[in-house]
Tab-separated table of C-alpha atoms and ligand atoms in Angstrom:
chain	number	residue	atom	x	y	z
A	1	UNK	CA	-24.859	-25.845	-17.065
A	2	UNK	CA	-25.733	-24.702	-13.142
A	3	UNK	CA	-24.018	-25.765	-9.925
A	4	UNK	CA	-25.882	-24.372	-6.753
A	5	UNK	CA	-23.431	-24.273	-3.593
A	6	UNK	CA	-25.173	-25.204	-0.128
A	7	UNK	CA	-24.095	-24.124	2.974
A	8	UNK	CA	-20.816	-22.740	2.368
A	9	UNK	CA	-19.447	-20.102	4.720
A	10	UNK	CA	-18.674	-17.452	2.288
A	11	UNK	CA	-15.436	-15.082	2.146
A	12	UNK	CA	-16.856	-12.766	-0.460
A	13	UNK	CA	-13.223	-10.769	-0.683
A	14	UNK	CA	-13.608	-8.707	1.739
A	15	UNK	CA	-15.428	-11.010	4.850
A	16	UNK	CA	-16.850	-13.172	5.739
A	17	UNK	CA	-20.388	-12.960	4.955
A	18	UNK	CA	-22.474	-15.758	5.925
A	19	UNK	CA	-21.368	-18.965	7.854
A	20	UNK	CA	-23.875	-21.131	5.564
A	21	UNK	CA	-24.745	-19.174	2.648
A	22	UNK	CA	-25.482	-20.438	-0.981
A	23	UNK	CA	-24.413	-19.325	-4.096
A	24	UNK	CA	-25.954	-20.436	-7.779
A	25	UNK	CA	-23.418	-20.622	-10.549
A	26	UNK	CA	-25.381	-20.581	-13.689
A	27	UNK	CA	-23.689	-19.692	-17.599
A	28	UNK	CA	-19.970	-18.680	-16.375
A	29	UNK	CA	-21.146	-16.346	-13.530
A	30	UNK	CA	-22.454	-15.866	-10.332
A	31	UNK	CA	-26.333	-15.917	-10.454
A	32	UNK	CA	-27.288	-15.863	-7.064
A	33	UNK	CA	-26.286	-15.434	-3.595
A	34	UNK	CA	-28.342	-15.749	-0.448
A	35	UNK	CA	-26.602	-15.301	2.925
A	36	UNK	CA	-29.346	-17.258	4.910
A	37	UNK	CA	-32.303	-18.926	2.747
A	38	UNK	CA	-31.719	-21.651	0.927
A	39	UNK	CA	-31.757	-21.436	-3.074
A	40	UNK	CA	-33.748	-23.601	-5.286
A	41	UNK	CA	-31.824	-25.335	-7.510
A	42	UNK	CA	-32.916	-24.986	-11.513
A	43	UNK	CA	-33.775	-28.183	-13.021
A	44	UNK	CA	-31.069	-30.216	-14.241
A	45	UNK	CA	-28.497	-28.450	-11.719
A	46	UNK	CA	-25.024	-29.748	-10.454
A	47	UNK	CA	-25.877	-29.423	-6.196
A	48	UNK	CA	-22.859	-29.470	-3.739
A	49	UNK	CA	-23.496	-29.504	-0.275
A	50	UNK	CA	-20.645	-27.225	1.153
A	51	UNK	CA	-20.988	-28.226	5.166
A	52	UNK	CA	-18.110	-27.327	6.811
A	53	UNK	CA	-16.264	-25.770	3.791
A	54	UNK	CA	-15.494	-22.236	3.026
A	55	UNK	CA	-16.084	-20.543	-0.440
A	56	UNK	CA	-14.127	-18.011	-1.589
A	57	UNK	CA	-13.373	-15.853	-4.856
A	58	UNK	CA	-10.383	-18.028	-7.195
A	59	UNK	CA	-6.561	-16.592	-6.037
A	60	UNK	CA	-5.008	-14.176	-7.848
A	61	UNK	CA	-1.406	-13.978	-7.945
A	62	UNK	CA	-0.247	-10.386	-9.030
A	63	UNK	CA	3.094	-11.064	-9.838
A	64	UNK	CA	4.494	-14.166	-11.420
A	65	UNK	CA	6.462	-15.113	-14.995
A	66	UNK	CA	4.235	-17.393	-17.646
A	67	UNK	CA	6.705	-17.348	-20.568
A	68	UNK	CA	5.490	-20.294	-22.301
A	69	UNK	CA	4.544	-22.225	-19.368
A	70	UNK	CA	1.214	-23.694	-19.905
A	71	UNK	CA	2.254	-26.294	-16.803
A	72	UNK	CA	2.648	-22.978	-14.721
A	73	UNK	CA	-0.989	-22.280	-15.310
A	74	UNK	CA	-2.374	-25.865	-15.309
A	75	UNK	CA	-0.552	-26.775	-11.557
A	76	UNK	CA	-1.199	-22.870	-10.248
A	77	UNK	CA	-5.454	-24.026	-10.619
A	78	UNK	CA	-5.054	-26.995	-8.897
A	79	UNK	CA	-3.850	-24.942	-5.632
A	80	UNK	CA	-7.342	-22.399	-6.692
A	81	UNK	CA	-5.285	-19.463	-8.454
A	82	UNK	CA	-7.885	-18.597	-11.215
A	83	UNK	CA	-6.010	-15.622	-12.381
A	84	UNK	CA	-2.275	-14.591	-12.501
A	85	UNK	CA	-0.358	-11.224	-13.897
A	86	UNK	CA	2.498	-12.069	-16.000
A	87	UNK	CA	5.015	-9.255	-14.955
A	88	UNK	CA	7.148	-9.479	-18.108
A	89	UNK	CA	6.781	-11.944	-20.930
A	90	UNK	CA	7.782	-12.004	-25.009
A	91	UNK	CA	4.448	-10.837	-27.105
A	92	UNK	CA	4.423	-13.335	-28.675
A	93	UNK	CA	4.505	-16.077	-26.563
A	94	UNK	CA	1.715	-14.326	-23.872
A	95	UNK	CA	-0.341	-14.130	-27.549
A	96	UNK	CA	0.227	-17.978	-27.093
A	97	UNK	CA	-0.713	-18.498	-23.889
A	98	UNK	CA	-3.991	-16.338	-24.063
A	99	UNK	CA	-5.100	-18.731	-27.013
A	100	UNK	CA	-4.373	-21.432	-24.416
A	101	UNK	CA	-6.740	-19.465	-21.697
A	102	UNK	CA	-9.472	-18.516	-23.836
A	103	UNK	CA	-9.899	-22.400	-25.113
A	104	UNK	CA	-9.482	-24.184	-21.669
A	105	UNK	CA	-11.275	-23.637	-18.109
A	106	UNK	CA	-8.666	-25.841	-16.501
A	107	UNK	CA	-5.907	-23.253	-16.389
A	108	UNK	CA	-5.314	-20.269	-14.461
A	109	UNK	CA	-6.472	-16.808	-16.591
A	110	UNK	CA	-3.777	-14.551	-17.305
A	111	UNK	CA	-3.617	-10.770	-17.821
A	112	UNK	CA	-0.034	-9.701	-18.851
A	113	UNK	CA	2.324	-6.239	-19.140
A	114	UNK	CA	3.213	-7.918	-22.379
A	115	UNK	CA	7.082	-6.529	-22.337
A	116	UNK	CA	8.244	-4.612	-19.804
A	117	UNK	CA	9.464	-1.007	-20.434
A	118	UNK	CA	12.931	-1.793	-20.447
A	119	UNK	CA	16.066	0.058	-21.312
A	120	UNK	CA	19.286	-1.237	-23.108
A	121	UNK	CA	21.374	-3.402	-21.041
A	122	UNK	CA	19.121	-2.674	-18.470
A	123	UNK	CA	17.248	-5.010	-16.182
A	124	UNK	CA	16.111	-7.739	-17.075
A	125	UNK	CA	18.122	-8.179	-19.780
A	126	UNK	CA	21.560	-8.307	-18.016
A	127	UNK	CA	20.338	-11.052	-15.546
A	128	UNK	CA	18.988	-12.986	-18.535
A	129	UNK	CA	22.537	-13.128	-20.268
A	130	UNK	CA	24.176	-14.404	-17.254
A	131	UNK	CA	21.847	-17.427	-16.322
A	132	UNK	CA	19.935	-18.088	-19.695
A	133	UNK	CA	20.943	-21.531	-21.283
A	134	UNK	CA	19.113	-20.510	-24.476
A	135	UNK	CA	20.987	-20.482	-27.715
A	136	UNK	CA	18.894	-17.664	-29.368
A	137	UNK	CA	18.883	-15.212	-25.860
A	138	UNK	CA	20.383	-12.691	-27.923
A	139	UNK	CA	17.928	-12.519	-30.658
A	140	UNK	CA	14.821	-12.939	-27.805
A	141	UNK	CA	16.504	-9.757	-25.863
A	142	UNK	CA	16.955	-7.571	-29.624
A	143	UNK	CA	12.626	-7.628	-29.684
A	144	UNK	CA	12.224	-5.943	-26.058
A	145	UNK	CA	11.585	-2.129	-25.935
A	146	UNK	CA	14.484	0.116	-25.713
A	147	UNK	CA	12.658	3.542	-24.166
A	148	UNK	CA	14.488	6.165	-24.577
A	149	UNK	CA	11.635	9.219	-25.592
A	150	UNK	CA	7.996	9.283	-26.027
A	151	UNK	CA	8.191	7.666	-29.410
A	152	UNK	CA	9.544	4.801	-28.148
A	153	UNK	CA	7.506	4.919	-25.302
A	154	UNK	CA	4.314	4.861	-27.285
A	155	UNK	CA	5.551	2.248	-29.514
A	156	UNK	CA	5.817	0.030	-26.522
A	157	UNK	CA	2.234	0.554	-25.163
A	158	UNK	CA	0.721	0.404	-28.669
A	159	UNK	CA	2.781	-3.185	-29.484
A	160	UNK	CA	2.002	-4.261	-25.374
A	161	UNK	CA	-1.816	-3.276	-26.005
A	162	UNK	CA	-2.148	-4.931	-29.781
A	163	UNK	CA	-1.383	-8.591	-27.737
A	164	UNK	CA	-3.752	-7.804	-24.970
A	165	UNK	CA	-1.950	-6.629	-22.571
A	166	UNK	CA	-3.133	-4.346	-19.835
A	167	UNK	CA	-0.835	-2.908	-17.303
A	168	UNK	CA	2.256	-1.397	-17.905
A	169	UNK	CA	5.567	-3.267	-16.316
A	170	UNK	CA	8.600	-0.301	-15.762
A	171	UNK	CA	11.748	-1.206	-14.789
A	172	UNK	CA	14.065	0.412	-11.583
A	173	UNK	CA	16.973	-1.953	-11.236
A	174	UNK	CA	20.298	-0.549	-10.714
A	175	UNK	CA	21.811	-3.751	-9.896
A	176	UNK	CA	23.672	-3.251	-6.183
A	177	UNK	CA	21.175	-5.527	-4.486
A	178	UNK	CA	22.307	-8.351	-5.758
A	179	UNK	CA	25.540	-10.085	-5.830
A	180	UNK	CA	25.419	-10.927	-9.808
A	181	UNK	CA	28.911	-10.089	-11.682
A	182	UNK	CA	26.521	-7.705	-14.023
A	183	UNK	CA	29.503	-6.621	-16.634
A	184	UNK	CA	28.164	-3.341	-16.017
A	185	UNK	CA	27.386	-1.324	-12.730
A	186	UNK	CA	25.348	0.227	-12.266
A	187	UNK	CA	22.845	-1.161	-14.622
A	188	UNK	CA	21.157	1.467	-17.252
A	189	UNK	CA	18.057	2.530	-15.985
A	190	UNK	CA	15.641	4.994	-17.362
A	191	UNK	CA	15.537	8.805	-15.779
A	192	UNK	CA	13.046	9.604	-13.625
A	193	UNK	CA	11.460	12.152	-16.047
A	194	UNK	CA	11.336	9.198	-18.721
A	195	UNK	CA	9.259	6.743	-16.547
A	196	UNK	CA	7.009	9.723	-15.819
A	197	UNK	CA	6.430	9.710	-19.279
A	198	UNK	CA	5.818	5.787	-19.126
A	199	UNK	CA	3.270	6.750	-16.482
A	200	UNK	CA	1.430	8.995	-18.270
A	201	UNK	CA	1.480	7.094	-21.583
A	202	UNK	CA	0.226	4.110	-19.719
A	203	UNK	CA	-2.600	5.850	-18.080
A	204	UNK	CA	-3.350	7.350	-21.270
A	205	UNK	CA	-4.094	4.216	-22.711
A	206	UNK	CA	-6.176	2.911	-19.682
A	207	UNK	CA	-3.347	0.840	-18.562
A	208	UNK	CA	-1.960	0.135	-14.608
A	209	UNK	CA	1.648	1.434	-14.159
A	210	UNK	CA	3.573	-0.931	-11.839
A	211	UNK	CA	7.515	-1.301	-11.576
A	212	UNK	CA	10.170	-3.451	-10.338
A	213	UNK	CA	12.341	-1.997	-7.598
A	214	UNK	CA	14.243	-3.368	-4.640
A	215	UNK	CA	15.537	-0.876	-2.755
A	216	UNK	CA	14.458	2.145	-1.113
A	217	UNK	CA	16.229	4.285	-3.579
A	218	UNK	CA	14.213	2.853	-6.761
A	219	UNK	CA	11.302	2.949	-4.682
A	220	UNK	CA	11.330	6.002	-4.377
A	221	UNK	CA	12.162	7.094	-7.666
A	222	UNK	CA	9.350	5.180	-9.549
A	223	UNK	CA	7.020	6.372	-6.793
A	224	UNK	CA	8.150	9.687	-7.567
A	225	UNK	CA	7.132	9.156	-11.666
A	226	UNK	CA	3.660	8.600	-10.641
A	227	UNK	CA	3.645	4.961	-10.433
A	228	UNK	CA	0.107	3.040	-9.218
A	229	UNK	CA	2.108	0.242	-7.295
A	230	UNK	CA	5.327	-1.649	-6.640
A	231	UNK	CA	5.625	-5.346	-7.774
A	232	UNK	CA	7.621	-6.046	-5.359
A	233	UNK	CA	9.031	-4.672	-1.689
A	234	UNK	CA	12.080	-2.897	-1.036
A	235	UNK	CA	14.842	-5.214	1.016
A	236	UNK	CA	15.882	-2.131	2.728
A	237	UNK	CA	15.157	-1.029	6.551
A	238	UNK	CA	11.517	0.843	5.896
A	239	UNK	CA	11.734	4.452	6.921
A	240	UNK	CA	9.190	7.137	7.692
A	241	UNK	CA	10.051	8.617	3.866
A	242	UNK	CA	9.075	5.378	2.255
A	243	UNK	CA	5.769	5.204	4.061
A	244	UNK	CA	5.159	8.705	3.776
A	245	UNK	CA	5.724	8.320	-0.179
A	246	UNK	CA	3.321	5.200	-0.374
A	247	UNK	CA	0.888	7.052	1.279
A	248	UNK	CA	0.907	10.458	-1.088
A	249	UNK	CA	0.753	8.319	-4.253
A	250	UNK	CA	-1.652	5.945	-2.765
A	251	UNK	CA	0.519	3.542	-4.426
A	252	UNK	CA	0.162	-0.811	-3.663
A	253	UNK	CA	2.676	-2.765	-2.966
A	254	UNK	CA	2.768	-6.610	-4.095
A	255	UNK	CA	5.621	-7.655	-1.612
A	256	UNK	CA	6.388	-11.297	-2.982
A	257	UNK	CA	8.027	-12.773	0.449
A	258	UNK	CA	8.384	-15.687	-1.296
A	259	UNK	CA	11.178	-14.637	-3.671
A	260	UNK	CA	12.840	-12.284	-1.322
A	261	UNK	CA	13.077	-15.543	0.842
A	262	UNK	CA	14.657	-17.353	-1.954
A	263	UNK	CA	16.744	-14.609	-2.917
A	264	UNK	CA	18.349	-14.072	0.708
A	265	UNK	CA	18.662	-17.787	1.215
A	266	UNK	CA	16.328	-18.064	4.601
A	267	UNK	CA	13.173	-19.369	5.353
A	268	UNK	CA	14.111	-22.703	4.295
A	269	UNK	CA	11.918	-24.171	7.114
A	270	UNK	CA	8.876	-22.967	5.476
A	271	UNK	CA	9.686	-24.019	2.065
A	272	UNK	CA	10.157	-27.523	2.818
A	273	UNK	CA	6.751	-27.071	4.620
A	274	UNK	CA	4.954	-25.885	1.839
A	275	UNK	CA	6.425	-28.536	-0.860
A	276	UNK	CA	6.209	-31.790	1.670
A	277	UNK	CA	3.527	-32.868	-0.402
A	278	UNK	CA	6.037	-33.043	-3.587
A	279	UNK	CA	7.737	-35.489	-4.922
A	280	UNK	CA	11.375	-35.409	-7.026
A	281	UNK	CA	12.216	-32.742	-9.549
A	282	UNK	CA	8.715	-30.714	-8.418
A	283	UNK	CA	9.901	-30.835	-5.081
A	284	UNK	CA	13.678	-29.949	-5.099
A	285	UNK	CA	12.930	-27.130	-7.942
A	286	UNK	CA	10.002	-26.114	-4.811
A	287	UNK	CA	12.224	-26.349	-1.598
A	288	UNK	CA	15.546	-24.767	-3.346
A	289	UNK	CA	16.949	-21.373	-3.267
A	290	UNK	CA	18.742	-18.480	-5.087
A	291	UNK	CA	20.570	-16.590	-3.322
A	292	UNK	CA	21.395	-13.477	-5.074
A	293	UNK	CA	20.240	-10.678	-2.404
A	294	UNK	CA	23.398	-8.693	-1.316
A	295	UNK	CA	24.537	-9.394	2.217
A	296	UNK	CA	24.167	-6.640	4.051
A	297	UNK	CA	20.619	-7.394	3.049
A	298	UNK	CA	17.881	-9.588	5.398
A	299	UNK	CA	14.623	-10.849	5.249
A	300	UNK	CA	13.507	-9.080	7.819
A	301	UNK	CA	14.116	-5.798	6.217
A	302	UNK	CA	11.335	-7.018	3.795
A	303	UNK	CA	8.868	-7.967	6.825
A	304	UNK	CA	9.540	-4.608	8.903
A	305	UNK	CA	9.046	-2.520	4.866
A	306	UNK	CA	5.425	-4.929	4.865
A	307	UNK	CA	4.455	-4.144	8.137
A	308	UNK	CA	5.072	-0.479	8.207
A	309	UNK	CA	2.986	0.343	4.505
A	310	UNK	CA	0.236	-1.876	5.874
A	311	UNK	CA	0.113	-0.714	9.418
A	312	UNK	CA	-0.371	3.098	7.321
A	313	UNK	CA	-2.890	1.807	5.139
A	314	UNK	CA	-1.517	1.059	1.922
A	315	UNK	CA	-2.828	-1.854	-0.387
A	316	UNK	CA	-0.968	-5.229	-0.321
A	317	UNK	CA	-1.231	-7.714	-2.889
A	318	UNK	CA	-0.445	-11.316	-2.867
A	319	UNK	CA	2.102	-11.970	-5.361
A	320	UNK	CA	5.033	-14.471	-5.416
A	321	UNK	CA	7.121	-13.864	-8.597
A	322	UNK	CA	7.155	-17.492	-9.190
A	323	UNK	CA	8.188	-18.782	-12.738
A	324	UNK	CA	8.660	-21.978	-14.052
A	325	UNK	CA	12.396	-21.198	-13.441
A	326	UNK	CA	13.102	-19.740	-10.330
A	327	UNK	CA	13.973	-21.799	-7.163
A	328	UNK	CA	11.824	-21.496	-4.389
A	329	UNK	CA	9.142	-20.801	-6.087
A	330	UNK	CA	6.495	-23.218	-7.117
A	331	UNK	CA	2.766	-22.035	-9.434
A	332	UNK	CA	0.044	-22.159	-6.752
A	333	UNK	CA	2.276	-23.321	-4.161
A	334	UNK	CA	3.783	-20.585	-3.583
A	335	UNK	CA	0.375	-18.355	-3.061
A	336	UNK	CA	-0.352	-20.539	-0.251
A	337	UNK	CA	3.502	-19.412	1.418
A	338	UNK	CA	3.290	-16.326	0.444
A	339	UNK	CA	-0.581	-15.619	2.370
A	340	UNK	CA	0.683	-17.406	5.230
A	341	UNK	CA	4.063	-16.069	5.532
A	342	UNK	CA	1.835	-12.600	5.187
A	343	UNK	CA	0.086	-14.022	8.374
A	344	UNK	CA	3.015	-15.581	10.222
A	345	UNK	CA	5.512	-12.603	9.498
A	346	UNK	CA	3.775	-9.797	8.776
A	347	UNK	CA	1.284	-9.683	11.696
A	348	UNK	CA	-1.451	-9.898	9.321
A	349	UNK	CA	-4.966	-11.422	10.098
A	350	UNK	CA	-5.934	-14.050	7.732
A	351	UNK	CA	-8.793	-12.313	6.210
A	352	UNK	CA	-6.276	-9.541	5.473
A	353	UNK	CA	-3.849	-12.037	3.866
A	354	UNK	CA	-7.190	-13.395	2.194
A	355	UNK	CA	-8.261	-9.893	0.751
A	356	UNK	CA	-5.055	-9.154	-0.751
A	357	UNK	CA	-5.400	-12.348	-2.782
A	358	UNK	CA	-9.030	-11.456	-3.684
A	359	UNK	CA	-10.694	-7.535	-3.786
A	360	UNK	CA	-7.837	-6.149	-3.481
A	361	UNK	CA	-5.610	-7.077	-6.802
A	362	UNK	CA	-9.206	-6.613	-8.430
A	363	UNK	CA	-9.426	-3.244	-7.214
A	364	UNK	CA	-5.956	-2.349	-7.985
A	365	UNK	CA	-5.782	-3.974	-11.382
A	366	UNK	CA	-9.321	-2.843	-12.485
A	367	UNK	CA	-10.542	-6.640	-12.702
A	368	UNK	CA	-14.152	-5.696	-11.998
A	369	UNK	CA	-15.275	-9.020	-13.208
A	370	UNK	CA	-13.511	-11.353	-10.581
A	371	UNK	CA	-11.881	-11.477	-7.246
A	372	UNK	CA	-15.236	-10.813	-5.163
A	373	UNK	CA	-18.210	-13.163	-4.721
A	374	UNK	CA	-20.747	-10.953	-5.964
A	375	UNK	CA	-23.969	-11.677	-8.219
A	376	UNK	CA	-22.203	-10.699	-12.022
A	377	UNK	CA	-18.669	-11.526	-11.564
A	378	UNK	CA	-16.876	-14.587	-12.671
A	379	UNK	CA	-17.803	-17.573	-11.388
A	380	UNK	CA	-13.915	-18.389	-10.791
A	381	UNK	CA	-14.402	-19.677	-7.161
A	382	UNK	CA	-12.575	-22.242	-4.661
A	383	UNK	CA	-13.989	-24.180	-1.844
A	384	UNK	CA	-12.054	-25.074	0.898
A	385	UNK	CA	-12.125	-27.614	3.684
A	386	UNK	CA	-12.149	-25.908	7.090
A	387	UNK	CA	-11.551	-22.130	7.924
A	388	UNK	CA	-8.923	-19.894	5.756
A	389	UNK	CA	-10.261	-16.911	7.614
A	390	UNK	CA	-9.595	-18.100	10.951
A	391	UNK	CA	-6.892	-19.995	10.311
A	392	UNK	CA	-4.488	-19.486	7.147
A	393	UNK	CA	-3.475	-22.745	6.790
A	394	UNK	CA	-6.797	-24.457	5.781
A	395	UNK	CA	-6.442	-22.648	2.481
A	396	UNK	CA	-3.932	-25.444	1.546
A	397	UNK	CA	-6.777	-27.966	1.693
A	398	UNK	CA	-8.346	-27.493	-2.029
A	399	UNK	CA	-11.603	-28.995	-2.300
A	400	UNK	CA	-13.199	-27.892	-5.771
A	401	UNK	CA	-12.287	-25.191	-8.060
A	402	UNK	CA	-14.503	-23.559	-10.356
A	403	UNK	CA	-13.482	-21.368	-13.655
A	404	UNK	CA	-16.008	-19.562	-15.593
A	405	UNK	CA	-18.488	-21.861	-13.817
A	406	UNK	CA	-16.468	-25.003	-14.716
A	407	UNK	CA	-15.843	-27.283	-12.120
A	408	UNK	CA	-12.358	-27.737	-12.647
A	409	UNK	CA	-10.421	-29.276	-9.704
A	410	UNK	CA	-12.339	-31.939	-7.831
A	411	UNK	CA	-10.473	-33.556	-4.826
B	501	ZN	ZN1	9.210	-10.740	-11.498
């Protein structure tokens, strides 16, 4: 099964590259590309004349929560997220969901941490107590890691890798950014010389070491242990030490505006923006809010922290934290917020906002078979109506998606 694309302007992941290219899809991949010529199309090909439409590589999203979710990955295509990274998730049930990804083209892929490297009582554990309405929390939380020296640490990988995992998810949550009655503060987390050693061990086993921390203090910390990126921004005011740390450990950041702007309660305009195209539970679950953050805590602390680490350099990754849970956030949806709220808050361009949805989580996350529009990779692709790189919004209007060459969405 072929499809040639005709006339597309192409965003390859890192520009654009042609303002009516064409690109031959033929067994999964990308075939061919040619920037000016036209392509001949194979006998018995699938042709789609791309006039006025933009083609780009599928979304990723680098940080969101699958659980068991398979309606987070089927509604997260629709909006042209091909691939997500489950930051956290049981074993067992990402073992689930990869069955579901490997048998269906319709759904978003997903690469996983598997379970985080969490501590005892630690984050996320003591969050989970508070708002989980599951009976059998207790027994779910007694099967995460408890790291505590380099056996444990190993066993951890080792379990994480034997599910197909491939990144490594630490944990840096002490609890004081948030206004959460945590029975203990602060929270256990792990010394700084034990997630050095969940640094190393991931590395050793080939995998990406990226942790949760909110404020400049856990930054810090997990930057210090050698950590490859941050999965999420710090809600403090950025200072020149922050920036200066990023830059030393060449570290990414995946700054997931959307759930800081759930979490502090503003941006509500955008939101109900972004979900006016929903309808009932779908939209109230897309247009609500959690408002945990402390007070002393703003949005704009997030936007200044995103500003400074790109204005020196560093790697930003779309990423929302959205889960099938979590108010404000909705699967797909909430890429499309998140790139323009990179644009329309964090003085991004919109092929910046586009390559840190693209190349750049591929880069980070060693995904060398998708994210870029190049003759070998994936054909996970999404054409657009209009002009995402001039203008953010048209990335909202979803045209077709393919998945391993499978056209997928049609609308
Ligand atoms: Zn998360």
């Amino acid at each position: 099964m072929s499809t040639l694309i005709r006339n597309a302007r192409i965003f390859d992941g890192f520009s654009t590259v042609s303002e009516s290219g064409h690109v031959l899809i033929e067994s999964g991949r990308i075939a061919a590309i040619s920037l000016k010529q036209p392509l001949s199309a194979p006998e018995g090909c699938a042709v789609v004349d791309a006039q006025g439409c933009t083609l780009l590589p599928g979304l990723i999203d680098a940080h969101v929560h699958v659980f068991q979710d398979v309606h987070l990955i089927e509604t997260a295509i629709k909006y042209g997220v091909t691939t997500v990274l489950d930051m956290h998730n049981e074993r067992e049930w990402f073992k689930e969901i990869s069955a579901v990804t490997r048998q269906r083209n319709d759904v978003s892929d997903v690469k996983s941490c598997g379970s985080g490297a969490t501590v005892k009582n630690g984050w996320p554990s003591a969050i989970l107590r508070l708002v989980s309405q599951e009976e059998n929390v207790e027994e779910r939380i007694s099967n995460w890691p408890n790291i505590h020296d380099q056996q444990s640490i190993d066993e951890c990988i080792a379990l994480n890798k034997a599910v197909g995992a491939s990144f490594t998810k630490l944990m840096q949550e002490d609890g004081h950014t948030m206004k959460i009655p945590f029975p203990e503060r602060p929270l256990p987390t792990p010394s700084l010389e034990l997630q050095k050693m969940v640094v190393e061990a991931s590395h050793k086993a080939g995998f990406v070491a990226v942790a949760h921390a909110l404020s400049n203090h856990s930054t810090l910390q997990v930057l210090r242990a050698g950590v490859d990126g941050l999965a999420h921004a710090s809600i403090d005011p950025v200072t020149d030490e922050i920036v200066q740390a990023f830059k030393e450990s060449n570290a990414f950041v995946v700054p997931t505006l959307v759930i800081h702007a759930s979490s502090s309660g503003e941006e509500q305009e955008t939101r109900e923006i972004f979900s006016k195209h929903l309808h009932g539970a779908d939209r109230e679950h897309a247009i609500g809010c959690l408002p945990i953050t402390a007070d002393q805590f703003t949005i704009n602390n997030v936007y200044n922290q995103v500003i400074a680490l790109k204005e020196a350099g560093i790697d930003v990754l779309c990423g929302t934290d959205t889960a099938g849970d979590l108010p404000g956030t909705r699967p797909g949806m909430s890429v499309h917020q998140e790139l323009w709220m990179l644009v329309n808050r964090c003085r991004f361009t919109p092929i910046e906002a586009l390559i840190s949805a693209t190349s750049n989580i591929s880069k980070r996350f060693h995904l060398a078979d998708r994210g870029v529009i190049e003759e070998g990779r994936l054909a996970d692709l999404l054409l657009v109506s209009g002009n995402p790189t001039e203008s953010i919004e048209a990335i909202c209007d979803v045209k077709i998606v393919w998945r391993n060459g499978e056209r997928v969405v049609d609308n």
